[in-house]
GROMACS .gro file of C-alpha atoms in nm:
model
  441
    1GLU     CA    1  -3.023   1.171   0.312
    2VAL     CA    2  -3.374   1.055   0.239
    3SER     CA    3  -3.301   0.910  -0.104
    4PHE     CA    4  -3.086   0.639   0.061
    5ILE     CA    5  -3.358   0.542   0.308
    6GLY     CA    6  -3.639   0.302   0.230
    7ARG     CA    7  -3.966   0.271   0.418
    8ALA     CA    8  -3.864  -0.049   0.598
    9PHE     CA    9  -3.535   0.097   0.714
   10PHE     CA   10  -3.719   0.413   0.819
   11ALA     CA   11  -3.935   0.206   1.052
   12ARG     CA   12  -3.631   0.035   1.202
   13MET     CA   13  -3.479   0.378   1.272
   14HIS     CA   14  -3.795   0.467   1.464
   15TRP     CA   15  -3.798   0.145   1.665
   16ARG     CA   16  -3.429   0.170   1.753
   17LEU     CA   17  -3.467   0.527   1.878
   18GLN     CA   18  -3.776   0.430   2.076
   19GLN     CA   19  -3.577   0.147   2.232
   20ASP     CA   20  -3.287   0.378   2.314
   21LYS     CA   21  -3.518   0.630   2.489
   22ARG     CA   22  -3.705   0.385   2.712
   23ARG     CA   23  -3.550   0.536   3.024
   24PHE     CA   24  -3.644   0.885   2.901
   25PHE     CA   25  -4.009   0.784   2.870
   26ALA     CA   26  -4.014   0.592   3.198
   27GLU     CA   27  -3.867   0.872   3.409
   28ARG     CA   28  -4.127   1.114   3.277
   29ALA     CA   29  -4.419   0.870   3.292
   30LEU     CA   30  -4.478   0.917   2.918
   31ASN     CA   31  -4.649   0.672   2.685
   32PRO     CA   32  -4.395   0.580   2.411
   33GLY     CA   33  -4.684   0.515   2.173
   34ASP     CA   34  -4.760   0.889   2.169
   35TYR     CA   35  -4.417   0.974   2.027
   36THR     CA   36  -4.209   0.890   1.723
   37PHE     CA   37  -3.833   0.844   1.684
   38GLY     CA   38  -3.776   0.861   2.059
   39GLU     CA   39  -3.893   1.225   2.063
   40VAL     CA   40  -3.584   1.314   1.856
   41SER     CA   41  -3.614   1.580   1.585
   42ILE     CA   42  -3.581   1.429   1.238
   43ILE     CA   43  -3.498   1.629   0.924
   44LEU     CA   44  -3.508   1.446   0.591
   45VAL     CA   45  -3.300   1.599   0.312
   46GLY     CA   46  -3.253   1.475  -0.042
   47ASP     CA   47  -3.371   1.449  -0.400
   48PHE     CA   48  -3.624   1.177  -0.478
   49GLY     CA   49  -3.511   1.184  -0.840
   50GLN     CA   50  -3.208   0.977  -0.742
   51LEU     CA   51  -3.179   0.599  -0.722
   52GLU     CA   52  -3.427   0.399  -0.519
   53PRO     CA   53  -3.309   0.226  -0.199
   54ILE     CA   54  -3.165  -0.121  -0.248
   55ASP     CA   55  -3.388  -0.408  -0.128
   56ASP     CA   56  -3.642  -0.165   0.014
   57TRP     CA   57  -3.937   0.053  -0.087
   58SER     CA   58  -3.895   0.417  -0.182
   59MET     CA   59  -4.068   0.682   0.024
   60CYS     CA   60  -4.249   0.778  -0.297
   61ASP     CA   61  -4.381   0.426  -0.355
   62THR     CA   62  -4.753   0.425  -0.283
   63GLU     CA   63  -4.859   0.139  -0.511
   64SER     CA   64  -4.655  -0.166  -0.407
   65THR     CA   65  -4.842  -0.446  -0.233
   66TYR     CA   66  -4.744  -0.757  -0.042
   67ARG     CA   67  -4.817  -0.966  -0.351
   68ASP     CA   68  -4.576  -0.761  -0.560
   69CYS     CA   69  -4.273  -0.777  -0.333
   70PRO     CA   70  -4.005  -1.046  -0.387
   71LYS     CA   71  -4.000  -1.341  -0.149
   72SER     CA   72  -3.666  -1.223  -0.010
   73GLN     CA   73  -3.829  -0.898   0.108
   74ARG     CA   74  -4.165  -1.021   0.234
   75HIS     CA   75  -4.039  -1.039   0.591
   76LEU     CA   76  -3.988  -0.661   0.570
   77TRP     CA   77  -4.340  -0.577   0.455
   78LYS     CA   78  -4.460  -0.505   0.808
   79HIS     CA   79  -4.172  -0.260   0.845
   80ALA     CA   80  -4.254  -0.095   0.513
   81ARG     CA   81  -4.617  -0.034   0.617
   82GLN     CA   82  -4.498   0.119   0.943
   83GLY     CA   83  -4.252   0.339   0.754
   84LYS     CA   84  -4.531   0.470   0.532
   85THR     CA   85  -4.734   0.561   0.842
   86LEU     CA   86  -4.433   0.736   0.998
   87LEU     CA   87  -4.379   0.944   0.685
   88GLU     CA   88  -4.734   1.076   0.713
   89THR     CA   89  -4.648   1.227   1.054
   90PHE     CA   90  -4.423   1.484   0.883
   91ARG     CA   91  -4.635   1.797   0.847
   92GLU     CA   92  -4.381   2.046   0.715
   93ALA     CA   93  -4.168   2.062   0.401
   94VAL     CA   94  -3.939   2.314   0.235
   95MET     CA   95  -3.853   2.275  -0.133
   96LEU     CA   96  -3.498   2.395  -0.205
   97LYS     CA   97  -3.456   2.527  -0.557
   98LYS     CA   98  -3.106   2.679  -0.572
   99ILE     CA   99  -2.845   2.457  -0.740
  100HIS     CA  100  -2.499   2.478  -0.582
  101ARG     CA  101  -2.291   2.185  -0.710
  102SER     CA  102  -2.293   2.298  -1.074
  103LYS     CA  103  -2.411   2.657  -1.039
  104ASP     CA  104  -2.124   2.784  -1.257
  105ASP     CA  105  -2.250   2.580  -1.552
  106MET     CA  106  -2.620   2.652  -1.570
  107TRP     CA  107  -2.678   2.479  -1.904
  108TRP     CA  108  -2.546   2.154  -1.758
  109THR     CA  109  -2.753   2.206  -1.444
  110GLU     CA  110  -3.074   2.258  -1.641
  111SER     CA  111  -2.994   1.966  -1.870
  112CYS     CA  112  -2.949   1.734  -1.570
  113LEU     CA  113  -3.277   1.851  -1.421
  114ARG     CA  114  -3.454   1.781  -1.747
  115LEU     CA  115  -3.297   1.436  -1.746
  116ARG     CA  116  -3.425   1.377  -1.393
  117ASP     CA  117  -3.781   1.444  -1.503
  118ILE     CA  118  -3.729   1.278  -1.847
  119ALA     CA  119  -3.816   1.614  -2.004
  120CYS     CA  120  -3.488   1.628  -2.197
  121THR     CA  121  -3.489   1.655  -2.575
  122LYS     CA  122  -3.271   1.496  -2.841
  123ASP     CA  123  -3.158   1.818  -3.007
  124GLY     CA  124  -3.133   2.031  -2.692
  125ASP     CA  125  -2.966   1.774  -2.463
  126TYR     CA  126  -2.875   1.435  -2.607
  127ASP     CA  127  -2.693   1.568  -2.914
  128TRP     CA  128  -2.477   1.783  -2.689
  129TRP     CA  129  -2.406   1.494  -2.450
  130ARG     CA  130  -2.296   1.289  -2.750
  131GLU     CA  131  -2.030   1.548  -2.832
  132HIS     CA  132  -1.856   1.438  -2.511
  133ASP     CA  133  -1.847   1.070  -2.607
  134LEU     CA  134  -1.485   0.955  -2.595
  135ASP     CA  135  -1.524   0.762  -2.920
  136ARG     CA  136  -1.756   0.988  -3.121
  137GLY     CA  137  -1.723   1.335  -2.969
  138HIS     CA  138  -1.494   1.629  -3.033
  139PHE     CA  139  -1.238   1.575  -2.755
  140THR     CA  140  -0.874   1.641  -2.828
  141GLU     CA  141  -0.615   1.370  -2.764
  142GLU     CA  142  -0.501   1.557  -2.454
  143GLN     CA  143  -0.854   1.558  -2.313
  144LYS     CA  144  -0.906   1.190  -2.393
  145LEU     CA  145  -0.582   1.110  -2.212
  146TYR     CA  146  -0.699   1.303  -1.906
  147PHE     CA  147  -1.031   1.121  -1.885
  148GLU     CA  148  -0.853   0.790  -1.934
  149ASN     CA  149  -0.598   0.841  -1.657
  150GLU     CA  150  -0.742   1.091  -1.408
  151ALA     CA  151  -1.122   1.083  -1.415
  152VAL     CA  152  -1.332   0.835  -1.219
  153TRP     CA  153  -1.536   0.595  -1.431
  154LEU     CA  154  -1.897   0.542  -1.322
  155CYS     CA  155  -2.042   0.211  -1.437
  156ALA     CA  156  -2.392   0.068  -1.413
  157ARG     CA  157  -2.277  -0.291  -1.352
  158CYS     CA  158  -2.038  -0.432  -1.093
  159GLU     CA  159  -1.865  -0.646  -1.355
  160ASP     CA  160  -1.774  -0.336  -1.556
  161VAL     CA  161  -1.623  -0.179  -1.244
  162GLY     CA  162  -1.418  -0.493  -1.182
  163VAL     CA  163  -1.294  -0.503  -1.541
  164ARG     CA  164  -1.193  -0.135  -1.536
  165ASN     CA  165  -1.016  -0.156  -1.199
  166GLY     CA  166  -0.844  -0.481  -1.291
  167ARG     CA  167  -0.721  -0.346  -1.624
  168LYS     CA  168  -0.582  -0.028  -1.468
  169LEU     CA  169  -0.405  -0.223  -1.190
  170ALA     CA  170  -0.254  -0.462  -1.442
  171HIS     CA  171  -0.123  -0.175  -1.658
  172MET     CA  172   0.028  -0.002  -1.355
  173ALA     CA  173   0.198  -0.321  -1.241
  174GLU     CA  174   0.337  -0.390  -1.588
  175ASP     CA  175   0.438  -0.035  -1.685
  176GLN     CA  176   0.589   0.062  -1.349
  177LYS     CA  177   0.720  -0.283  -1.253
  178GLN     CA  178   0.510  -0.279  -0.936
  179VAL     CA  179   0.386  -0.566  -0.721
  180ILE     CA  180   0.013  -0.637  -0.715
  181HIS     CA  181  -0.074  -0.676  -0.349
  182GLN     CA  182  -0.353  -0.934  -0.318
  183ILE     CA  183  -0.491  -0.906   0.033
  184HIS     CA  184  -0.712  -1.194   0.145
  185ALA     CA  185  -0.945  -1.128   0.438
  186GLU     CA  186  -0.913  -1.320   0.762
  187HIS     CA  187  -1.225  -1.520   0.857
  188SER     CA  188  -1.343  -1.680   1.176
  189SER     CA  189  -1.425  -2.001   0.986
  190LYS     CA  190  -1.416  -2.146   0.636
  191ALA     CA  191  -1.795  -2.108   0.608
  192ALA     CA  192  -1.762  -1.729   0.638
  193ARG     CA  193  -1.555  -1.706   0.321
  194LYS     CA  194  -1.846  -1.785   0.089
  195PHE     CA  195  -2.041  -1.469   0.175
  196GLY     CA  196  -2.013  -1.149  -0.028
  197ALA     CA  197  -1.908  -0.805   0.086
  198ASN     CA  198  -2.266  -0.697   0.163
  199ALA     CA  199  -2.287  -0.953   0.442
  200PHE     CA  200  -1.991  -0.790   0.619
  201ASP     CA  201  -2.067  -0.418   0.582
  202GLY     CA  202  -1.877  -0.386   0.255
  203LEU     CA  203  -1.559  -0.570   0.359
  204ARG     CA  204  -1.444  -0.777   0.062
  205SER     CA  205  -1.294  -1.124   0.080
  206THR     CA  206  -1.006  -1.013  -0.146
  207ILE     CA  207  -0.874  -0.674  -0.251
  208ASN     CA  208  -0.605  -0.603  -0.509
  209VAL     CA  209  -0.395  -0.285  -0.496
  210VAL     CA  210  -0.076  -0.150  -0.651
  211ARG     CA  211   0.144   0.116  -0.502
  212GLY     CA  212   0.037   0.452  -0.645
  213CYS     CA  213  -0.310   0.332  -0.749
  214LYS     CA  214  -0.635   0.513  -0.674
  215VAL     CA  215  -0.825   0.372  -0.378
  216MET     CA  216  -1.157   0.450  -0.212
  217LEU     CA  217  -1.271   0.404   0.148
  218THR     CA  218  -1.582   0.190   0.188
  219ARG     CA  219  -1.687   0.306   0.536
  220ASN     CA  220  -1.658   0.605   0.769
  221ILE     CA  221  -1.327   0.595   0.956
  222ALA     CA  222  -1.288   0.951   1.087
  223TYR     CA  223  -1.569   1.152   0.929
  224LEU     CA  224  -1.478   1.485   1.091
  225TYR     CA  225  -1.123   1.456   0.955
  226GLY     CA  226  -1.234   1.383   0.599
  227LEU     CA  227  -1.207   1.002   0.611
  228ALA     CA  228  -1.559   0.905   0.511
  229ASN     CA  229  -1.728   0.637   0.306
  230GLY     CA  230  -1.649   0.727  -0.055
  231THR     CA  231  -1.335   0.931   0.015
  232ARG     CA  232  -1.072   0.874  -0.254
  233GLY     CA  233  -0.695   0.878  -0.228
  234LYS     CA  234  -0.371   0.728  -0.358
  235LEU     CA  235  -0.201   0.422  -0.210
  236VAL     CA  236   0.144   0.513  -0.079
  237GLY     CA  237   0.245   0.172   0.049
  238VAL     CA  238   0.152  -0.151   0.228
  239VAL     CA  239   0.296  -0.222   0.573
  240TYR     CA  240   0.364  -0.592   0.638
  241GLY     CA  241   0.465  -0.762   0.959
  242PRO     CA  242   0.762  -0.994   1.015
  243GLY     CA  243   0.622  -1.247   0.766
  244GLY     CA  244   0.655  -1.002   0.477
  245ILE     CA  245   0.458  -1.007   0.151
  246GLY     CA  246   0.203  -1.287   0.144
  247THR     CA  247   0.087  -1.235   0.502
  248PHE     CA  248  -0.200  -1.015   0.614
  249PRO     CA  249  -0.072  -0.653   0.627
  250GLU     CA  250  -0.072  -0.441   0.939
  251ALA     CA  251  -0.177  -0.118   0.762
  252LEU     CA  252  -0.223   0.056   0.430
  253ILE     CA  253  -0.074   0.404   0.393
  254VAL     CA  254  -0.300   0.624   0.179
  255GLU     CA  255  -0.252   0.983   0.068
  256VAL     CA  256  -0.587   1.160   0.111
  257ALA     CA  257  -0.611   1.517  -0.017
  258GLU     CA  258  -0.925   1.581   0.193
  259TYR     CA  259  -0.765   1.469   0.523
  260CYS     CA  260  -0.769   1.753   0.780
  261GLY     CA  261  -0.676   1.576   1.103
  262PRO     CA  262  -0.354   1.547   1.306
  263ALA     CA  263  -0.046   1.462   1.099
  264PHE     CA  264   0.079   1.104   1.136
  265TYR     CA  265   0.391   1.183   0.932
  266PRO     CA  266   0.532   1.537   0.986
  267ASP     CA  267   0.678   1.563   0.637
  268GLU     CA  268   0.362   1.422   0.472
  269PRO     CA  269   0.053   1.562   0.651
  270LYS     CA  270  -0.188   1.397   0.403
  271TRP     CA  271  -0.057   1.043   0.457
  272VAL     CA  272  -0.295   0.836   0.669
  273PRO     CA  273  -0.254   0.477   0.795
  274ILE     CA  274  -0.569   0.274   0.730
  275LEU     CA  275  -0.609  -0.017   0.973
  276PRO     CA  276  -0.812  -0.334   0.915
  277LYS     CA  277  -1.170  -0.356   1.043
  278THR     CA  278  -1.366  -0.655   1.169
  279SER     CA  279  -1.732  -0.707   1.089
  280VAL     CA  280  -1.981  -0.976   1.192
  281LYS     CA  281  -2.248  -1.117   0.964
  282GLU     CA  282  -2.590  -1.030   1.104
  283GLY     CA  283  -2.757  -1.324   1.278
  284THR     CA  284  -2.438  -1.532   1.290
  285ARG     CA  285  -2.101  -1.548   1.461
  286TYR     CA  286  -1.910  -1.528   1.133
  287LEU     CA  287  -1.635  -1.266   1.140
  288ARG     CA  288  -1.435  -1.106   0.861
  289THR     CA  289  -1.129  -0.885   0.905
  290GLN     CA  290  -1.027  -0.676   0.606
  291PHE     CA  291  -0.925  -0.325   0.505
  292PRO     CA  292  -1.222  -0.095   0.420
  293VAL     CA  293  -1.058  -0.006   0.090
  294VAL     CA  294  -1.114  -0.089  -0.278
  295ALA     CA  295  -0.944   0.017  -0.600
  296GLY     CA  296  -1.089   0.354  -0.698
  297PHE     CA  297  -1.044   0.387  -1.074
  298ALA     CA  298  -1.412   0.298  -1.127
  299LEU     CA  299  -1.725   0.293  -0.912
  300THR     CA  300  -2.079   0.179  -0.957
  301VAL     CA  301  -2.331   0.461  -0.995
  302ASN     CA  302  -2.501   0.340  -0.675
  303LYS     CA  303  -2.174   0.376  -0.481
  304ALA     CA  304  -2.115   0.723  -0.625
  305GLN     CA  305  -2.453   0.856  -0.510
  306GLY     CA  306  -2.390   1.146  -0.275
  307LEU     CA  307  -2.032   1.212  -0.396
  308THR     CA  308  -1.897   1.519  -0.574
  309ILE     CA  309  -1.611   1.406  -0.798
  310LYS     CA  310  -1.400   1.712  -0.875
  311GLU     CA  311  -1.147   1.526  -1.090
  312GLY     CA  312  -1.414   1.453  -1.348
  313VAL     CA  313  -1.615   1.146  -1.449
  314VAL     CA  314  -1.654   0.911  -1.742
  315ILE     CA  315  -2.009   0.774  -1.750
  316HIS     CA  316  -2.018   0.416  -1.877
  317LEU     CA  317  -2.384   0.307  -1.889
  318VAL     CA  318  -2.343  -0.020  -2.075
  319GLY     CA  319  -2.611  -0.275  -1.995
  320SER     CA  320  -2.739  -0.601  -2.138
  321LYS     CA  321  -3.037  -0.730  -2.332
  322ASN     CA  322  -3.261  -0.721  -2.025
  323PHE     CA  323  -3.099  -0.430  -1.841
  324ARG     CA  324  -3.097  -0.083  -1.996
  325PRO     CA  325  -2.930   0.147  -1.738
  326ALA     CA  326  -3.034   0.472  -1.907
  327ALA     CA  327  -3.401   0.377  -1.864
  328LYS     CA  328  -3.372   0.294  -1.492
  329HIS     CA  329  -3.524   0.558  -1.266
  330GLY     CA  330  -3.261   0.786  -1.116
  331LEU     CA  331  -2.953   0.602  -1.243
  332SER     CA  332  -2.861   0.840  -1.527
  333PHE     CA  333  -2.941   1.146  -1.315
  334VAL     CA  334  -2.709   1.032  -1.034
  335ALA     CA  335  -2.428   0.956  -1.279
  336PHE     CA  336  -2.463   1.289  -1.465
  337THR     CA  337  -2.463   1.500  -1.148
  338ARG     CA  338  -2.143   1.369  -0.986
  339SER     CA  339  -1.925   1.626  -1.167
  340GLU     CA  340  -1.949   2.001  -1.123
  341ASN     CA  341  -1.980   2.097  -1.490
  342PHE     CA  342  -2.008   1.963  -1.842
  343GLU     CA  343  -1.639   2.031  -1.900
  344MET     CA  344  -1.547   1.758  -1.650
  345THR     CA  345  -1.795   1.502  -1.787
  346ALA     CA  346  -1.737   1.244  -2.059
  347PHE     CA  347  -1.922   0.937  -2.183
  348LYS     CA  348  -1.808   0.596  -2.295
  349ASN     CA  349  -2.054   0.441  -2.539
  350LEU     CA  350  -2.341   0.676  -2.460
  351PRO     CA  351  -2.664   0.471  -2.477
  352PRO     CA  352  -2.907   0.543  -2.762
  353TRP     CA  353  -3.167   0.816  -2.719
  354GLN     CA  354  -3.447   0.558  -2.710
  355ASP     CA  355  -3.314   0.423  -2.378
  356PHE     CA  356  -3.346   0.761  -2.210
  357VAL     CA  357  -3.697   0.814  -2.352
  358LYS     CA  358  -3.804   0.474  -2.221
  359GLY     CA  359  -3.762   0.611  -1.868
  360ARG     CA  360  -4.087   0.802  -1.916
  361GLU     CA  361  -4.273   0.471  -1.879
  362SER     CA  362  -4.133   0.417  -1.528
  363ASN     CA  363  -4.390   0.359  -1.255
  364MET     CA  364  -4.154   0.523  -1.007
  365LEU     CA  365  -4.149   0.843  -1.215
  366ARG     CA  366  -4.527   0.859  -1.201
  367MET     CA  367  -4.536   0.795  -0.825
  368ARG     CA  368  -4.254   1.043  -0.761
  369THR     CA  369  -4.435   1.315  -0.959
  370ALA     CA  370  -4.749   1.267  -0.750
  371PHE     CA  371  -4.543   1.262  -0.429
  372ILE     CA  372  -4.365   1.588  -0.522
  373ARG     CA  373  -4.702   1.757  -0.578
  374LYS     CA  374  -4.794   1.674  -0.218
  375LEU     CA  375  -4.461   1.810  -0.097
  376GLU     CA  376  -4.515   2.133  -0.291
  377ALA     CA  377  -4.852   2.178  -0.122
  378LEU     CA  378  -4.686   2.117   0.215
  379HIS     CA  379  -4.416   2.365   0.118
  380GLU     CA  380  -4.671   2.642   0.062
  381GLN     CA  381  -4.842   2.563   0.394
  382THR     CA  382  -4.508   2.562   0.578
  383LEU     CA  383  -4.401   2.900   0.439
  384ALA     CA  384  -4.741   3.050   0.514
  385LYS     CA  385  -4.712   2.925   0.873
  386HIS     CA  386  -4.356   3.034   0.952
  387THR     CA  387  -4.281   3.327   0.718
  388ASP     CA  388  -4.434   3.637   0.562
  389MET     CA  389  -4.461   3.457   0.227
  390LYS     CA  390  -4.828   3.362   0.224
  391THR     CA  391  -4.863   3.304  -0.150
  392ALA     CA  392  -4.658   3.166  -0.438
  393SER     CA  393  -4.621   3.515  -0.588
  394GLN     CA  394  -4.478   3.649  -0.262
  395GLU     CA  395  -4.229   3.363  -0.251
  396GLN     CA  396  -4.124   3.433  -0.612
  397ALA     CA  397  -4.075   3.801  -0.529
  398ALA     CA  398  -3.856   3.704  -0.231
  399HIS     CA  399  -3.646   3.479  -0.456
  400GLU     CA  400  -3.597   3.760  -0.706
  401GLN     CA  401  -3.498   4.003  -0.431
  402TRP     CA  402  -3.247   3.753  -0.296
  403ASP     CA  403  -3.102   3.699  -0.645
  404ASP     CA  404  -3.063   4.077  -0.688
  405GLN     CA  405  -2.877   4.098  -0.356
  406GLN     CA  406  -2.645   3.815  -0.455
  407ALA     CA  407  -2.572   3.983  -0.788
  408LEU     CA  408  -2.438   4.290  -0.604
  409LYS     CA  409  -2.188   4.087  -0.403
  410PRO     CA  410  -1.833   4.053  -0.542
  411LYS     CA  411  -1.802   3.722  -0.724
  412ARG     CA  412  -1.524   3.481  -0.648
  413ARG     CA  413  -1.308   3.388  -0.941
  414LYS     CA  414  -1.426   3.058  -1.079
  415GLN     CA  415  -1.175   2.782  -1.019
  416GLN     CA  416  -1.086   2.637  -1.356
  417GLY     CA  417  -1.082   2.265  -1.397
  418PRO     CA  418  -0.775   2.079  -1.523
  419LEU     CA  419  -0.928   2.072  -1.872
  420ARG     CA  420  -0.983   2.356  -2.113
  421PRO     CA  421  -1.344   2.380  -2.239
  422CYS     CA  422  -1.395   2.200  -2.568
  423PRO     CA  423  -1.406   2.428  -2.873
  424GLY     CA  424  -1.723   2.246  -2.980
  425CYS     CA  425  -1.889   2.324  -2.646
  426ARG     CA  426  -1.861   2.701  -2.668
  427GLY     CA  427  -2.219   2.713  -2.791
  428VAL     CA  428  -2.333   2.529  -2.479
  429ASP     CA  429  -2.122   2.751  -2.254
  430ALA     CA  430  -2.284   3.056  -2.408
  431GLY     CA  431  -2.631   2.911  -2.362
  432VAL     CA  432  -2.717   2.899  -2.731
  433ALA     CA  433  -2.783   2.528  -2.760
  434SER     CA  434  -3.119   2.437  -2.906
  435GLY     CA  435  -3.371   2.386  -2.629
  436THR     CA  436  -3.167   2.576  -2.367
  437PRO     CA  437  -3.403   2.780  -2.147
  438ALA     CA  438  -3.344   3.155  -2.156
  439GLU     CA  439  -3.321   3.155  -1.775
  440ALA     CA  440  -3.025   2.917  -1.789
  441THR     CA  441  -2.822   3.158  -2.000
   0.00000   0.00000   0.00000
């Protein structure tokens, strides 16, 4: 997933694979300097319109210099330069154009793509988004109740996530007379307690959960069985040892709808015991033992990147005087595209239109646009090399032929979401909103 990978991290991937294949090169009397990534095939997949890597340089970034980078990242500049050189060794590209996540709601798909490129309009996009604002839109009370209790809230700031999760846990504990389980991590020393979750691969010093609450895994546990970083479930119970409540638990039992592995409990095949994990802080001997779980009522947009949230989302892009989330490159696009259709999307305090327009001034948007042009040129060269499509017109004709073939296939019945489409959105569903491209209808 290339959008998660920065240039510095890309270089470290190369060096680690080179290190791992030293025996391979030695046995064949090969010069490692003539190869990249340990002679392993690398395929990069992703959308550069998403969020930039954290504490790293985007693959699209061609203008940053050593003088520009923060002091905390200057030790990575050598890696970033190497990553840029490695990216230039990729000589082939294929641009994928078919949308699958939200293909049943083409207006929403096209609107999100316009948002990605900051080509959206106030009357054709923003005014329709505003109709799904929980405070100012046309939702019924039933729909508002669903988004309040069932949908996942996506917030731009960590503090908003904490407030939302804390409020929901408190209401559950009070309304259902449940115990709030406050689980403190075990540390190898007192000095290890002062470090945040990022220092220990996402393991938090304290987590708060209530029986029946939504939870989310923060690392891959059994990826092939559906227990991956970002998987959501419901807490069934907390298993304590002889010391009872107040001691560090032995396991958390979580009901995960996506779990497809062996059944731990014959009568409840979706119940999974989550065991604690131990992580070491890089460069030290500090250890932290904690459960890779957090309350899952709300997530940051960064954490949600890469997820498809079928239960629906509420997008809460509240910022501050110096931080306008809607103007940040990729943040709005990632938040908007986590649901599968407009029906399952709502907003809480939708930012003003001026914030979205301000994104057009982004340096990253300019660099990404130039980078995509290079990829499109590579795309044409790659198709000409490996297929019969030697020109853009031949490629377009092949797309149209493929679309005609797909239209003849029997269509699966669209799975309806838990909400009925809003009466005020029927114009959008029919593709008659102002600014809606004819192709999207």
